[in-house]
Amino acid sequence: MVKAAAILAATLFSAAAVQAETCRQALALGLDVSGSVDAQEWQLQVEGLARALNAPEVQQAFLAMEGAPVSLAVYEWAGDASPRTLIGWTAIRSRDDLADVQAQLRTQIRVPHGPGTAMGEAMRYGGALLAQKPECWRYTLDISADGKSNMGPRPERVRFDAALADVTINGLIVSTGSDMADPAAVARELDMLERYFHGAVIKGFGAFVERARNYSDYERAMTRKLLKELQTVTVGWLDMPDQATWNTPH
C-alpha cells in the first residue's frame, strides 16, 4: 500500500512538472530545396543539420535551462505552394530528443519541388508554424537560401506581417560555388546575398546572417548559427529591449 502510494505520488509529481514546464524558445528552421539545390546539395544540407544537432556545444546550449526546453521544428521550402514539414514541433529536453530528431532527418526522402524561390511564402509558412506555440518566451525563424526570392510575396513586406510581429528572423546563406570555386568570387556572391538578406529578410532582436562557402560547409555554418541563437536566449533574455523597438522597418 505504501509502495503504491509512493508510485502514485511520483507519477503525479512528474505530470505536474511537465504541465508547469516553460518553453523558452520556439525555433523553426526553413531549408531551401528550390531548383538551384540538387540532390547532393539537399543531402549535404539535411545531413549538415543533423550533425550540427549532434555537436556537443550545441547540445549543451539546447539543454542549458532545465524545465525550460527549446521547441524545434524543421521544414523545407521552394518556389511552389507546398512547403513541407520534416520535423514537427519537438520539445528538446534531453540528448535522446536530439538523437530522435537526427534520426528523423536521416530518414527523409527528397521530393520534387518547383524551380523557383518563393522566400516570402517560406517565411509565412514558418510564421504559421510558430503560431502553434503560443506559450514560448521567444520565437525564432531561420531561412536558409542560396539565392534571392524570385516569385511569390515579397519577403521585405512579409517580414512585417502581423503573424511575424514577435518573431526574430535569421538567415543562413550558401554560395552556389563548388569546393574549387575562386574564394574571391564566393566572397562577392555571399556579400551580395548578405546585403539582400539584411534589406529584405532578417529582422528582430539580435537578428543576423550566417554564411556557408558551399553546401559542404553547411554543417559548420549551421553549428555556429544554432549556438548564437540558443546562447542569446539563455544569456540575454532578461536584458531584451521593449518589443515595440524590435520590429520597426528600417
JSON list of C-alpha atoms in Angstrom, two decimals:
[
{"chain": "A", "resi": 1, "resn": "MET", "atom": "CA", "xyz": [0.00, 0.00, 0.00]},
{"chain": "A", "resi": 2, "resn": "VAL", "atom": "CA", "xyz": [2.81, 2.38, 0.91]},
{"chain": "A", "resi": 3, "resn": "LYS", "atom": "CA", "xyz": [4.70, 1.43, -2.26]},
{"chain": "A", "resi": 4, "resn": "ALA", "atom": "CA", "xyz": [1.62, 2.05, -4.42]},
{"chain": "A", "resi": 5, "resn": "ALA", "atom": "CA", "xyz": [1.08, 5.44, -2.79]},
{"chain": "A", "resi": 6, "resn": "ALA", "atom": "CA", "xyz": [4.71, 6.36, -3.44]},
{"chain": "A", "resi": 7, "resn": "ILE", "atom": "CA", "xyz": [4.42, 5.38, -7.11]},
{"chain": "A", "resi": 8, "resn": "LEU", "atom": "CA", "xyz": [1.20, 7.40, -7.44]},
{"chain": "A", "resi": 9, "resn": "ALA", "atom": "CA", "xyz": [2.82, 10.44, -5.81]},
{"chain": "A", "resi": 10, "resn": "ALA", "atom": "CA", "xyz": [5.85, 10.20, -8.11]},
{"chain": "A", "resi": 11, "resn": "THR", "atom": "CA", "xyz": [3.59, 9.93, -11.16]},
{"chain": "A", "resi": 12, "resn": "LEU", "atom": "CA", "xyz": [1.53, 12.94, -10.11]},
{"chain": "A", "resi": 13, "resn": "PHE", "atom": "CA", "xyz": [4.69, 14.94, -9.41]},
{"chain": "A", "resi": 14, "resn": "SER", "atom": "CA", "xyz": [6.12, 14.07, -12.84]},
{"chain": "A", "resi": 15, "resn": "ALA", "atom": "CA", "xyz": [2.87, 15.04, -14.56]},
{"chain": "A", "resi": 16, "resn": "ALA", "atom": "CA", "xyz": [2.73, 18.33, -12.66]},
{"chain": "A", "resi": 17, "resn": "ALA", "atom": "CA", "xyz": [6.35, 19.09, -13.58]},
{"chain": "A", "resi": 18, "resn": "VAL", "atom": "CA", "xyz": [5.64, 18.57, -17.29]},
{"chain": "A", "resi": 19, "resn": "GLN", "atom": "CA", "xyz": [2.49, 20.69, -17.05]},
{"chain": "A", "resi": 20, "resn": "ALA", "atom": "CA", "xyz": [4.45, 23.52, -15.37]},
{"chain": "A", "resi": 21, "resn": "GLU", "atom": "CA", "xyz": [7.26, 23.33, -17.93]},
{"chain": "A", "resi": 22, "resn": "THR", "atom": "CA", "xyz": [8.08, 26.52, -19.81]},
{"chain": "A", "resi": 23, "resn": "CYS", "atom": "CA", "xyz": [9.07, 26.75, -23.47]},
{"chain": "A", "resi": 24, "resn": "ARG", "atom": "CA", "xyz": [11.96, 29.20, -23.58]},
{"chain": "A", "resi": 25, "resn": "GLN", "atom": "CA", "xyz": [12.21, 29.33, -27.39]},
{"chain": "A", "resi": 26, "resn": "ALA", "atom": "CA", "xyz": [10.32, 28.11, -30.43]},
{"chain": "A", "resi": 27, "resn": "LEU", "atom": "CA", "xyz": [12.86, 27.60, -33.23]},
{"chain": "A", "resi": 28, "resn": "ALA", "atom": "CA", "xyz": [11.68, 26.88, -36.78]},
{"chain": "A", "resi": 29, "resn": "LEU", "atom": "CA", "xyz": [14.29, 26.03, -39.42]},
{"chain": "A", "resi": 30, "resn": "GLY", "atom": "CA", "xyz": [13.36, 26.51, -43.10]},
{"chain": "A", "resi": 31, "resn": "LEU", "atom": "CA", "xyz": [15.62, 24.67, -45.58]},
{"chain": "A", "resi": 32, "resn": "ASP", "atom": "CA", "xyz": [15.92, 25.80, -49.22]},
{"chain": "A", "resi": 33, "resn": "VAL", "atom": "CA", "xyz": [15.09, 22.98, -51.66]},
{"chain": "A", "resi": 34, "resn": "SER", "atom": "CA", "xyz": [14.43, 25.12, -54.74]},
{"chain": "A", "resi": 35, "resn": "GLY", "atom": "CA", "xyz": [15.65, 24.29, -58.23]},
{"chain": "A", "resi": 36, "resn": "SER", "atom": "CA", "xyz": [19.17, 25.52, -57.52]},
{"chain": "A", "resi": 37, "resn": "VAL", "atom": "CA", "xyz": [19.61, 22.78, -54.88]},
{"chain": "A", "resi": 38, "resn": "ASP", "atom": "CA", "xyz": [20.48, 19.44, -56.48]},
{"chain": "A", "resi": 39, "resn": "ALA", "atom": "CA", "xyz": [20.18, 16.01, -54.86]},
{"chain": "A", "resi": 40, "resn": "GLN", "atom": "CA", "xyz": [23.70, 16.02, -53.45]},
{"chain": "A", "resi": 41, "resn": "GLU", "atom": "CA", "xyz": [23.29, 19.53, -52.02]},
{"chain": "A", "resi": 42, "resn": "TRP", "atom": "CA", "xyz": [19.95, 18.56, -50.49]},
{"chain": "A", "resi": 43, "resn": "GLN", "atom": "CA", "xyz": [21.65, 15.62, -48.75]},
{"chain": "A", "resi": 44, "resn": "LEU", "atom": "CA", "xyz": [24.53, 17.82, -47.54]},
{"chain": "A", "resi": 45, "resn": "GLN", "atom": "CA", "xyz": [22.02, 20.29, -46.12]},
{"chain": "A", "resi": 46, "resn": "VAL", "atom": "CA", "xyz": [19.93, 17.71, -44.25]},
{"chain": "A", "resi": 47, "resn": "GLU", "atom": "CA", "xyz": [22.97, 15.78, -43.02]},
{"chain": "A", "resi": 48, "resn": "GLY", "atom": "CA", "xyz": [24.72, 19.04, -42.09]},
{"chain": "A", "resi": 49, "resn": "LEU", "atom": "CA", "xyz": [21.78, 19.99, -39.87]},
{"chain": "A", "resi": 50, "resn": "ALA", "atom": "CA", "xyz": [21.73, 16.52, -38.28]},
{"chain": "A", "resi": 51, "resn": "ARG", "atom": "CA", "xyz": [25.45, 16.73, -37.50]},
{"chain": "A", "resi": 52, "resn": "ALA", "atom": "CA", "xyz": [25.12, 20.27, -36.16]},
{"chain": "A", "resi": 53, "resn": "LEU", "atom": "CA", "xyz": [22.48, 19.00, -33.72]},
{"chain": "A", "resi": 54, "resn": "ASN", "atom": "CA", "xyz": [24.99, 16.38, -32.58]},
{"chain": "A", "resi": 55, "resn": "ALA", "atom": "CA", "xyz": [27.76, 18.88, -31.79]},
{"chain": "A", "resi": 56, "resn": "PRO", "atom": "CA", "xyz": [28.47, 18.78, -28.03]},
{"chain": "A", "resi": 57, "resn": "GLU", "atom": "CA", "xyz": [28.38, 22.56, -27.67]},
{"chain": "A", "resi": 58, "resn": "VAL", "atom": "CA", "xyz": [25.03, 22.76, -29.50]},
{"chain": "A", "resi": 59, "resn": "GLN", "atom": "CA", "xyz": [23.56, 20.02, -27.33]},
{"chain": "A", "resi": 60, "resn": "GLN", "atom": "CA", "xyz": [24.79, 21.82, -24.22]},
{"chain": "A", "resi": 61, "resn": "ALA", "atom": "CA", "xyz": [23.12, 25.03, -25.41]},
{"chain": "A", "resi": 62, "resn": "PHE", "atom": "CA", "xyz": [19.82, 23.26, -26.09]},
{"chain": "A", "resi": 63, "resn": "LEU", "atom": "CA", "xyz": [19.84, 21.73, -22.59]},
{"chain": "A", "resi": 64, "resn": "ALA", "atom": "CA", "xyz": [21.15, 24.77, -20.71]},
{"chain": "A", "resi": 65, "resn": "MET", "atom": "CA", "xyz": [17.89, 25.52, -18.86]},
{"chain": "A", "resi": 66, "resn": "GLU", "atom": "CA", "xyz": [16.27, 22.54, -17.21]},
{"chain": "A", "resi": 67, "resn": "GLY", "atom": "CA", "xyz": [12.50, 22.89, -17.10]},
{"chain": "A", "resi": 68, "resn": "ALA", "atom": "CA", "xyz": [12.51, 25.43, -19.96]},
{"chain": "A", "resi": 69, "resn": "PRO", "atom": "CA", "xyz": [13.26, 23.47, -23.16]},
{"chain": "A", "resi": 70, "resn": "VAL", "atom": "CA", "xyz": [13.56, 24.70, -26.72]},
{"chain": "A", "resi": 71, "resn": "SER", "atom": "CA", "xyz": [10.85, 23.52, -29.12]},
{"chain": "A", "resi": 72, "resn": "LEU", "atom": "CA", "xyz": [12.26, 22.70, -32.56]},
{"chain": "A", "resi": 73, "resn": "ALA", "atom": "CA", "xyz": [10.59, 22.28, -35.96]},
{"chain": "A", "resi": 74, "resn": "VAL", "atom": "CA", "xyz": [12.16, 21.82, -39.41]},
{"chain": "A", "resi": 75, "resn": "TYR", "atom": "CA", "xyz": [10.58, 22.36, -42.82]},
{"chain": "A", "resi": 76, "resn": "GLU", "atom": "CA", "xyz": [11.68, 22.71, -46.42]},
{"chain": "A", "resi": 77, "resn": "TRP", "atom": "CA", "xyz": [10.54, 25.24, -49.00]},
{"chain": "A", "resi": 78, "resn": "ALA", "atom": "CA", "xyz": [10.96, 26.06, -52.68]},
{"chain": "A", "resi": 79, "resn": "GLY", "atom": "CA", "xyz": [9.05, 28.00, -55.30]},
{"chain": "A", "resi": 80, "resn": "ASP", "atom": "CA", "xyz": [5.72, 26.22, -55.29]},
{"chain": "A", "resi": 81, "resn": "ALA", "atom": "CA", "xyz": [2.83, 26.37, -52.84]},
{"chain": "A", "resi": 82, "resn": "SER", "atom": "CA", "xyz": [3.86, 23.30, -50.88]},
{"chain": "A", "resi": 83, "resn": "PRO", "atom": "CA", "xyz": [6.41, 23.86, -48.13]},
{"chain": "A", "resi": 84, "resn": "ARG", "atom": "CA", "xyz": [6.82, 20.55, -46.32]},
{"chain": "A", "resi": 85, "resn": "THR", "atom": "CA", "xyz": [7.28, 19.95, -42.60]},
{"chain": "A", "resi": 86, "resn": "LEU", "atom": "CA", "xyz": [10.09, 17.47, -41.99]},
{"chain": "A", "resi": 87, "resn": "ILE", "atom": "CA", "xyz": [10.12, 17.56, -38.17]},
{"chain": "A", "resi": 88, "resn": "GLY", "atom": "CA", "xyz": [7.02, 18.63, -36.27]},
{"chain": "A", "resi": 89, "resn": "TRP", "atom": "CA", "xyz": [7.33, 20.53, -33.01]},
{"chain": "A", "resi": 90, "resn": "THR", "atom": "CA", "xyz": [9.61, 18.63, -30.65]},
{"chain": "A", "resi": 91, "resn": "ALA", "atom": "CA", "xyz": [10.49, 19.74, -27.12]},
{"chain": "A", "resi": 92, "resn": "ILE", "atom": "CA", "xyz": [14.23, 19.19, -26.61]},
{"chain": "A", "resi": 93, "resn": "ARG", "atom": "CA", "xyz": [14.58, 18.01, -23.01]},
{"chain": "A", "resi": 94, "resn": "SER", "atom": "CA", "xyz": [17.45, 15.54, -23.44]},
{"chain": "A", "resi": 95, "resn": "ARG", "atom": "CA", "xyz": [20.16, 14.29, -25.76]},
{"chain": "A", "resi": 96, "resn": "ASP", "atom": "CA", "xyz": [17.81, 11.46, -26.65]},
{"chain": "A", "resi": 97, "resn": "ASP", "atom": "CA", "xyz": [15.34, 14.01, -28.03]},
{"chain": "A", "resi": 98, "resn": "LEU", "atom": "CA", "xyz": [18.10, 15.48, -30.20]},
{"chain": "A", "resi": 99, "resn": "ALA", "atom": "CA", "xyz": [19.08, 11.97, -31.33]},
{"chain": "A", "resi": 100, "resn": "ASP", "atom": "CA", "xyz": [15.45, 11.31, -32.33]},
{"chain": "A", "resi": 101, "resn": "VAL", "atom": "CA", "xyz": [15.40, 14.49, -34.45]},
{"chain": "A", "resi": 102, "resn": "GLN", "atom": "CA", "xyz": [18.67, 13.50, -36.12]},
{"chain": "A", "resi": 103, "resn": "ALA", "atom": "CA", "xyz": [17.28, 10.03, -36.90]},
{"chain": "A", "resi": 104, "resn": "GLN", "atom": "CA", "xyz": [14.12, 11.53, -38.39]},
{"chain": "A", "resi": 105, "resn": "LEU", "atom": "CA", "xyz": [16.15, 13.88, -40.58]},
{"chain": "A", "resi": 106, "resn": "ARG", "atom": "CA", "xyz": [18.24, 10.99, -41.90]},
{"chain": "A", "resi": 107, "resn": "THR", "atom": "CA", "xyz": [15.13, 9.03, -42.94]},
{"chain": "A", "resi": 108, "resn": "GLN", "atom": "CA", "xyz": [13.77, 11.89, -45.07]},
{"chain": "A", "resi": 109, "resn": "ILE", "atom": "CA", "xyz": [13.43, 11.35, -48.82]},
{"chain": "A", "resi": 110, "resn": "ARG", "atom": "CA", "xyz": [13.90, 14.18, -51.29]},
{"chain": "A", "resi": 111, "resn": "VAL", "atom": "CA", "xyz": [10.69, 15.05, -53.15]},
{"chain": "A", "resi": 112, "resn": "PRO", "atom": "CA", "xyz": [10.25, 17.22, -56.27]},
{"chain": "A", "resi": 113, "resn": "HIS", "atom": "CA", "xyz": [9.58, 20.91, -55.75]},
{"chain": "A", "resi": 114, "resn": "GLY", "atom": "CA", "xyz": [9.10, 23.84, -58.10]},
{"chain": "A", "resi": 115, "resn": "PRO", "atom": "CA", "xyz": [12.18, 25.50, -59.61]},
{"chain": "A", "resi": 116, "resn": "GLY", "atom": "CA", "xyz": [11.60, 28.99, -58.21]},
{"chain": "A", "resi": 117, "resn": "THR", "atom": "CA", "xyz": [12.49, 30.60, -54.89]},
{"chain": "A", "resi": 118, "resn": "ALA", "atom": "CA", "xyz": [9.42, 31.83, -53.01]},
{"chain": "A", "resi": 119, "resn": "MET", "atom": "CA", "xyz": [11.09, 33.14, -49.87]},
{"chain": "A", "resi": 120, "resn": "GLY", "atom": "CA", "xyz": [8.15, 35.26, -48.74]},
{"chain": "A", "resi": 121, "resn": "GLU", "atom": "CA", "xyz": [5.90, 32.21, -48.83]},
{"chain": "A", "resi": 122, "resn": "ALA", "atom": "CA", "xyz": [8.51, 30.29, -46.85]},
{"chain": "A", "resi": 123, "resn": "MET", "atom": "CA", "xyz": [8.53, 33.00, -44.20]},
{"chain": "A", "resi": 124, "resn": "ARG", "atom": "CA", "xyz": [4.73, 32.91, -43.92]},
{"chain": "A", "resi": 125, "resn": "TYR", "atom": "CA", "xyz": [4.79, 29.13, -43.55]},
{"chain": "A", "resi": 126, "resn": "GLY", "atom": "CA", "xyz": [7.36, 29.44, -40.77]},
{"chain": "A", "resi": 127, "resn": "GLY", "atom": "CA", "xyz": [5.23, 32.09, -39.08]},
{"chain": "A", "resi": 128, "resn": "ALA", "atom": "CA", "xyz": [2.22, 29.76, -39.19]},
{"chain": "A", "resi": 129, "resn": "LEU", "atom": "CA", "xyz": [4.30, 27.02, -37.57]},
{"chain": "A", "resi": 130, "resn": "LEU", "atom": "CA", "xyz": [5.47, 29.37, -34.81]},
{"chain": "A", "resi": 131, "resn": "ALA", "atom": "CA", "xyz": [1.86, 30.42, -34.15]},
{"chain": "A", "resi": 132, "resn": "GLN", "atom": "CA", "xyz": [1.25, 26.85, -32.99]},
{"chain": "A", "resi": 133, "resn": "LYS", "atom": "CA", "xyz": [3.50, 27.54, -29.96]},
{"chain": "A", "resi": 134, "resn": "PRO", "atom": "CA", "xyz": [1.84, 30.48, -28.16]},
{"chain": "A", "resi": 135, "resn": "GLU", "atom": "CA", "xyz": [3.39, 29.69, -24.77]},
{"chain": "A", "resi": 136, "resn": "CYS", "atom": "CA", "xyz": [7.07, 30.29, -25.60]},
{"chain": "A", "resi": 137, "resn": "TRP", "atom": "CA", "xyz": [9.26, 33.13, -24.35]},
{"chain": "A", "resi": 138, "resn": "ARG", "atom": "CA", "xyz": [10.79, 33.81, -27.73]},
{"chain": "A", "resi": 139, "resn": "TYR", "atom": "CA", "xyz": [10.21, 32.95, -31.38]},
{"chain": "A", "resi": 140, "resn": "THR", "atom": "CA", "xyz": [12.96, 32.44, -33.96]},
{"chain": "A", "resi": 141, "resn": "LEU", "atom": "CA", "xyz": [12.61, 31.68, -37.66]},
{"chain": "A", "resi": 142, "resn": "ASP", "atom": "CA", "xyz": [15.61, 30.63, -39.75]},
{"chain": "A", "resi": 143, "resn": "ILE", "atom": "CA", "xyz": [15.63, 30.86, -43.51]},
{"chain": "A", "resi": 144, "resn": "SER", "atom": "CA", "xyz": [18.43, 29.05, -45.37]},
{"chain": "A", "resi": 145, "resn": "ALA", "atom": "CA", "xyz": [18.89, 30.03, -49.02]},
{"chain": "A", "resi": 146, "resn": "ASP", "atom": "CA", "xyz": [21.42, 30.14, -51.84]},
{"chain": "A", "resi": 147, "resn": "GLY", "atom": "CA", "xyz": [19.71, 32.90, -53.82]},
{"chain": "A", "resi": 148, "resn": "LYS", "atom": "CA", "xyz": [17.21, 35.75, -53.82]},
{"chain": "A", "resi": 149, "resn": "SER", "atom": "CA", "xyz": [13.45, 35.36, -53.84]},
{"chain": "A", "resi": 150, "resn": "ASN", "atom": "CA", "xyz": [12.12, 35.39, -57.40]},
{"chain": "A", "resi": 151, "resn": "MET", "atom": "CA", "xyz": [8.44, 34.57, -57.07]},
{"chain": "A", "resi": 152, "resn": "GLY", "atom": "CA", "xyz": [5.50, 34.85, -54.68]},
{"chain": "A", "resi": 153, "resn": "PRO", "atom": "CA", "xyz": [5.02, 37.51, -51.97]},
{"chain": "A", "resi": 154, "resn": "ARG", "atom": "CA", "xyz": [7.96, 39.82, -51.45]},
{"chain": "A", "resi": 155, "resn": "PRO", "atom": "CA", "xyz": [9.92, 38.93, -48.30]},
{"chain": "A", "resi": 156, "resn": "GLU", "atom": "CA", "xyz": [10.65, 42.58, -47.45]},
{"chain": "A", "resi": 157, "resn": "ARG", "atom": "CA", "xyz": [6.91, 43.01, -46.94]},
{"chain": "A", "resi": 158, "resn": "VAL", "atom": "CA", "xyz": [6.16, 39.61, -45.45]},
{"chain": "A", "resi": 159, "resn": "ARG", "atom": "CA", "xyz": [8.68, 40.02, -42.64]},
{"chain": "A", "resi": 160, "resn": "PHE", "atom": "CA", "xyz": [6.47, 42.72, -41.12]},
{"chain": "A", "resi": 161, "resn": "ASP", "atom": "CA", "xyz": [3.24, 40.71, -41.35]},
{"chain": "A", "resi": 162, "resn": "ALA", "atom": "CA", "xyz": [1.27, 40.75, -38.11]},
{"chain": "A", "resi": 163, "resn": "ALA", "atom": "CA", "xyz": [1.84, 36.99, -37.74]},
{"chain": "A", "resi": 164, "resn": "LEU", "atom": "CA", "xyz": [5.60, 37.61, -37.59]},
{"chain": "A", "resi": 165, "resn": "ALA", "atom": "CA", "xyz": [5.45, 40.63, -35.28]},
{"chain": "A", "resi": 166, "resn": "ASP", "atom": "CA", "xyz": [7.17, 38.92, -32.34]},
{"chain": "A", "resi": 167, "resn": "VAL", "atom": "CA", "xyz": [9.43, 36.70, -34.42]},
{"chain": "A", "resi": 168, "resn": "THR", "atom": "CA", "xyz": [13.18, 37.16, -34.91]},
{"chain": "A", "resi": 169, "resn": "ILE", "atom": "CA", "xyz": [14.16, 36.10, -38.43]},
{"chain": "A", "resi": 170, "resn": "ASN", "atom": "CA", "xyz": [17.75, 34.99, -39.07]},
{"chain": "A", "resi": 171, "resn": "GLY", "atom": "CA", "xyz": [19.39, 33.81, -42.25]},
{"chain": "A", "resi": 172, "resn": "LEU", "atom": "CA", "xyz": [21.87, 31.17, -43.37]},
{"chain": "A", "resi": 173, "resn": "ILE", "atom": "CA", "xyz": [23.17, 31.92, -46.86]},
{"chain": "A", "resi": 174, "resn": "VAL", "atom": "CA", "xyz": [25.03, 29.43, -49.04]},
{"chain": "A", "resi": 175, "resn": "SER", "atom": "CA", "xyz": [27.26, 30.10, -52.03]},
{"chain": "A", "resi": 176, "resn": "THR", "atom": "CA", "xyz": [26.41, 28.09, -55.14]},
{"chain": "A", "resi": 177, "resn": "GLY", "atom": "CA", "xyz": [30.13, 27.76, -55.92]},
{"chain": "A", "resi": 178, "resn": "SER", "atom": "CA", "xyz": [31.88, 24.40, -55.75]},
{"chain": "A", "resi": 179, "resn": "ASP", "atom": "CA", "xyz": [34.78, 23.46, -53.48]},
{"chain": "A", "resi": 180, "resn": "MET", "atom": "CA", "xyz": [37.10, 24.57, -56.30]},
{"chain": "A", "resi": 181, "resn": "ALA", "atom": "CA", "xyz": [35.46, 27.99, -56.81]},
{"chain": "A", "resi": 182, "resn": "ASP", "atom": "CA", "xyz": [37.59, 31.11, -56.64]},
{"chain": "A", "resi": 183, "resn": "PRO", "atom": "CA", "xyz": [37.43, 32.33, -53.00]},
{"chain": "A", "resi": 184, "resn": "ALA", "atom": "CA", "xyz": [37.10, 35.96, -54.12]},
{"chain": "A", "resi": 185, "resn": "ALA", "atom": "CA", "xyz": [34.12, 35.10, -56.33]},
{"chain": "A", "resi": 186, "resn": "VAL", "atom": "CA", "xyz": [32.49, 33.18, -53.47]},
{"chain": "A", "resi": 187, "resn": "ALA", "atom": "CA", "xyz": [33.02, 36.15, -51.14]},
{"chain": "A", "resi": 188, "resn": "ARG", "atom": "CA", "xyz": [31.43, 38.54, -53.65]},
{"chain": "A", "resi": 189, "resn": "GLU", "atom": "CA", "xyz": [28.42, 36.25, -54.07]},
{"chain": "A", "resi": 190, "resn": "LEU", "atom": "CA", "xyz": [27.94, 35.94, -50.31]},
{"chain": "A", "resi": 191, "resn": "ASP", "atom": "CA", "xyz": [28.40, 39.70, -49.81]},
{"chain": "A", "resi": 192, "resn": "MET", "atom": "CA", "xyz": [25.62, 40.34, -52.33]},
{"chain": "A", "resi": 193, "resn": "LEU", "atom": "CA", "xyz": [23.31, 37.78, -50.77]},
{"chain": "A", "resi": 194, "resn": "GLU", "atom": "CA", "xyz": [24.00, 39.02, -47.24]},
{"chain": "A", "resi": 195, "resn": "ARG", "atom": "CA", "xyz": [23.09, 42.58, -48.28]},
{"chain": "A", "resi": 196, "resn": "TYR", "atom": "CA", "xyz": [19.87, 41.22, -49.73]},
{"chain": "A", "resi": 197, "resn": "PHE", "atom": "CA", "xyz": [19.03, 39.37, -46.52]},
{"chain": "A", "resi": 198, "resn": "HIS", "atom": "CA", "xyz": [19.67, 42.47, -44.41]},
{"chain": "A", "resi": 199, "resn": "GLY", "atom": "CA", "xyz": [17.45, 44.53, -46.68]},
{"chain": "A", "resi": 200, "resn": "ALA", "atom": "CA", "xyz": [14.62, 42.08, -47.24]},
{"chain": "A", "resi": 201, "resn": "VAL", "atom": "CA", "xyz": [14.61, 39.09, -44.87]},
{"chain": "A", "resi": 202, "resn": "ILE", "atom": "CA", "xyz": [16.07, 39.31, -41.37]},
{"chain": "A", "resi": 203, "resn": "LYS", "atom": "CA", "xyz": [14.62, 41.37, -38.53]},
{"chain": "A", "resi": 204, "resn": "GLY", "atom": "CA", "xyz": [14.16, 41.40, -34.77]},
{"chain": "A", "resi": 205, "resn": "PHE", "atom": "CA", "xyz": [16.29, 41.44, -31.66]},
{"chain": "A", "resi": 206, "resn": "GLY", "atom": "CA", "xyz": [19.81, 40.21, -32.40]},
{"chain": "A", "resi": 207, "resn": "ALA", "atom": "CA", "xyz": [18.97, 39.13, -35.98]},
{"chain": "A", "resi": 208, "resn": "PHE", "atom": "CA", "xyz": [21.98, 38.04, -38.03]},
{"chain": "A", "resi": 209, "resn": "VAL", "atom": "CA", "xyz": [23.12, 36.26, -41.20]},
{"chain": "A", "resi": 210, "resn": "GLU", "atom": "CA", "xyz": [25.43, 33.24, -41.13]},
{"chain": "A", "resi": 211, "resn": "ARG", "atom": "CA", "xyz": [27.49, 32.34, -44.22]},
{"chain": "A", "resi": 212, "resn": "ALA", "atom": "CA", "xyz": [28.40, 28.95, -45.76]},
{"chain": "A", "resi": 213, "resn": "ARG", "atom": "CA", "xyz": [31.01, 28.78, -48.53]},
{"chain": "A", "resi": 214, "resn": "ASN", "atom": "CA", "xyz": [29.06, 25.92, -50.17]},
{"chain": "A", "resi": 215, "resn": "TYR", "atom": "CA", "xyz": [26.83, 23.05, -49.08]},
{"chain": "A", "resi": 216, "resn": "SER", "atom": "CA", "xyz": [29.84, 21.10, -47.83]},
{"chain": "A", "resi": 217, "resn": "ASP", "atom": "CA", "xyz": [30.29, 23.98, -45.38]},
{"chain": "A", "resi": 218, "resn": "TYR", "atom": "CA", "xyz": [26.65, 23.85, -44.24]},
{"chain": "A", "resi": 219, "resn": "GLU", "atom": "CA", "xyz": [27.32, 21.82, -41.08]},
{"chain": "A", "resi": 220, "resn": "ARG", "atom": "CA", "xyz": [29.86, 24.36, -39.80]},
{"chain": "A", "resi": 221, "resn": "ALA", "atom": "CA", "xyz": [27.62, 27.33, -40.58]},
{"chain": "A", "resi": 222, "resn": "MET", "atom": "CA", "xyz": [24.54, 25.71, -39.02]},
{"chain": "A", "resi": 223, "resn": "THR", "atom": "CA", "xyz": [26.51, 24.85, -35.87]},
{"chain": "A", "resi": 224, "resn": "ARG", "atom": "CA", "xyz": [27.62, 28.47, -35.48]},
{"chain": "A", "resi": 225, "resn": "LYS", "atom": "CA", "xyz": [24.12, 29.76, -36.12]},
{"chain": "A", "resi": 226, "resn": "LEU", "atom": "CA", "xyz": [22.44, 27.46, -33.60]},
{"chain": "A", "resi": 227, "resn": "LEU", "atom": "CA", "xyz": [24.97, 28.41, -30.95]},
{"chain": "A", "resi": 228, "resn": "LYS", "atom": "CA", "xyz": [24.34, 32.12, -31.48]},
{"chain": "A", "resi": 229, "resn": "GLU", "atom": "CA", "xyz": [20.57, 31.68, -31.30]},
{"chain": "A", "resi": 230, "resn": "LEU", "atom": "CA", "xyz": [20.46, 29.39, -28.31]},
{"chain": "A", "resi": 231, "resn": "GLN", "atom": "CA", "xyz": [23.05, 31.26, -26.27]},
{"chain": "A", "resi": 232, "resn": "THR", "atom": "CA", "xyz": [21.35, 34.59, -26.95]},
{"chain": "A", "resi": 233, "resn": "VAL", "atom": "CA", "xyz": [18.14, 33.29, -25.42]},
{"chain": "A", "resi": 234, "resn": "THR", "atom": "CA", "xyz": [19.83, 31.61, -22.46]},
{"chain": "A", "resi": 235, "resn": "VAL", "atom": "CA", "xyz": [22.06, 34.54, -21.52]},
{"chain": "A", "resi": 236, "resn": "GLY", "atom": "CA", "xyz": [20.24, 37.57, -22.82]},
{"chain": "A", "resi": 237, "resn": "TRP", "atom": "CA", "xyz": [16.55, 37.07, -22.21]},
{"chain": "A", "resi": 238, "resn": "LEU", "atom": "CA", "xyz": [16.28, 39.36, -19.20]},
{"chain": "A", "resi": 239, "resn": "ASP", "atom": "CA", "xyz": [18.18, 42.12, -20.99]},
{"chain": "A", "resi": 240, "resn": "MET", "atom": "CA", "xyz": [15.96, 42.23, -24.08]},
{"chain": "A", "resi": 241, "resn": "PRO", "atom": "CA", "xyz": [14.64, 45.68, -25.09]},
{"chain": "A", "resi": 242, "resn": "ASP", "atom": "CA", "xyz": [10.99, 46.53, -25.32]},
{"chain": "A", "resi": 243, "resn": "GLN", "atom": "CA", "xyz": [9.28, 44.54, -28.13]},
{"chain": "A", "resi": 244, "resn": "ALA", "atom": "CA", "xyz": [7.99, 47.74, -29.73]},
{"chain": "A", "resi": 245, "resn": "THR", "atom": "CA", "xyz": [11.56, 48.54, -30.82]},
{"chain": "A", "resi": 246, "resn": "TRP", "atom": "CA", "xyz": [12.31, 45.13, -32.39]},
{"chain": "A", "resi": 247, "resn": "ASN", "atom": "CA", "xyz": [10.16, 45.16, -35.49]},
{"chain": "A", "resi": 248, "resn": "THR", "atom": "CA", "xyz": [10.37, 48.72, -36.76]},
{"chain": "A", "resi": 249, "resn": "PRO", "atom": "CA", "xyz": [11.13, 48.70, -40.52]},
{"chain": "A", "resi": 250, "resn": "HIS", "atom": "CA", "xyz": [14.35, 50.48, -41.48]}
]
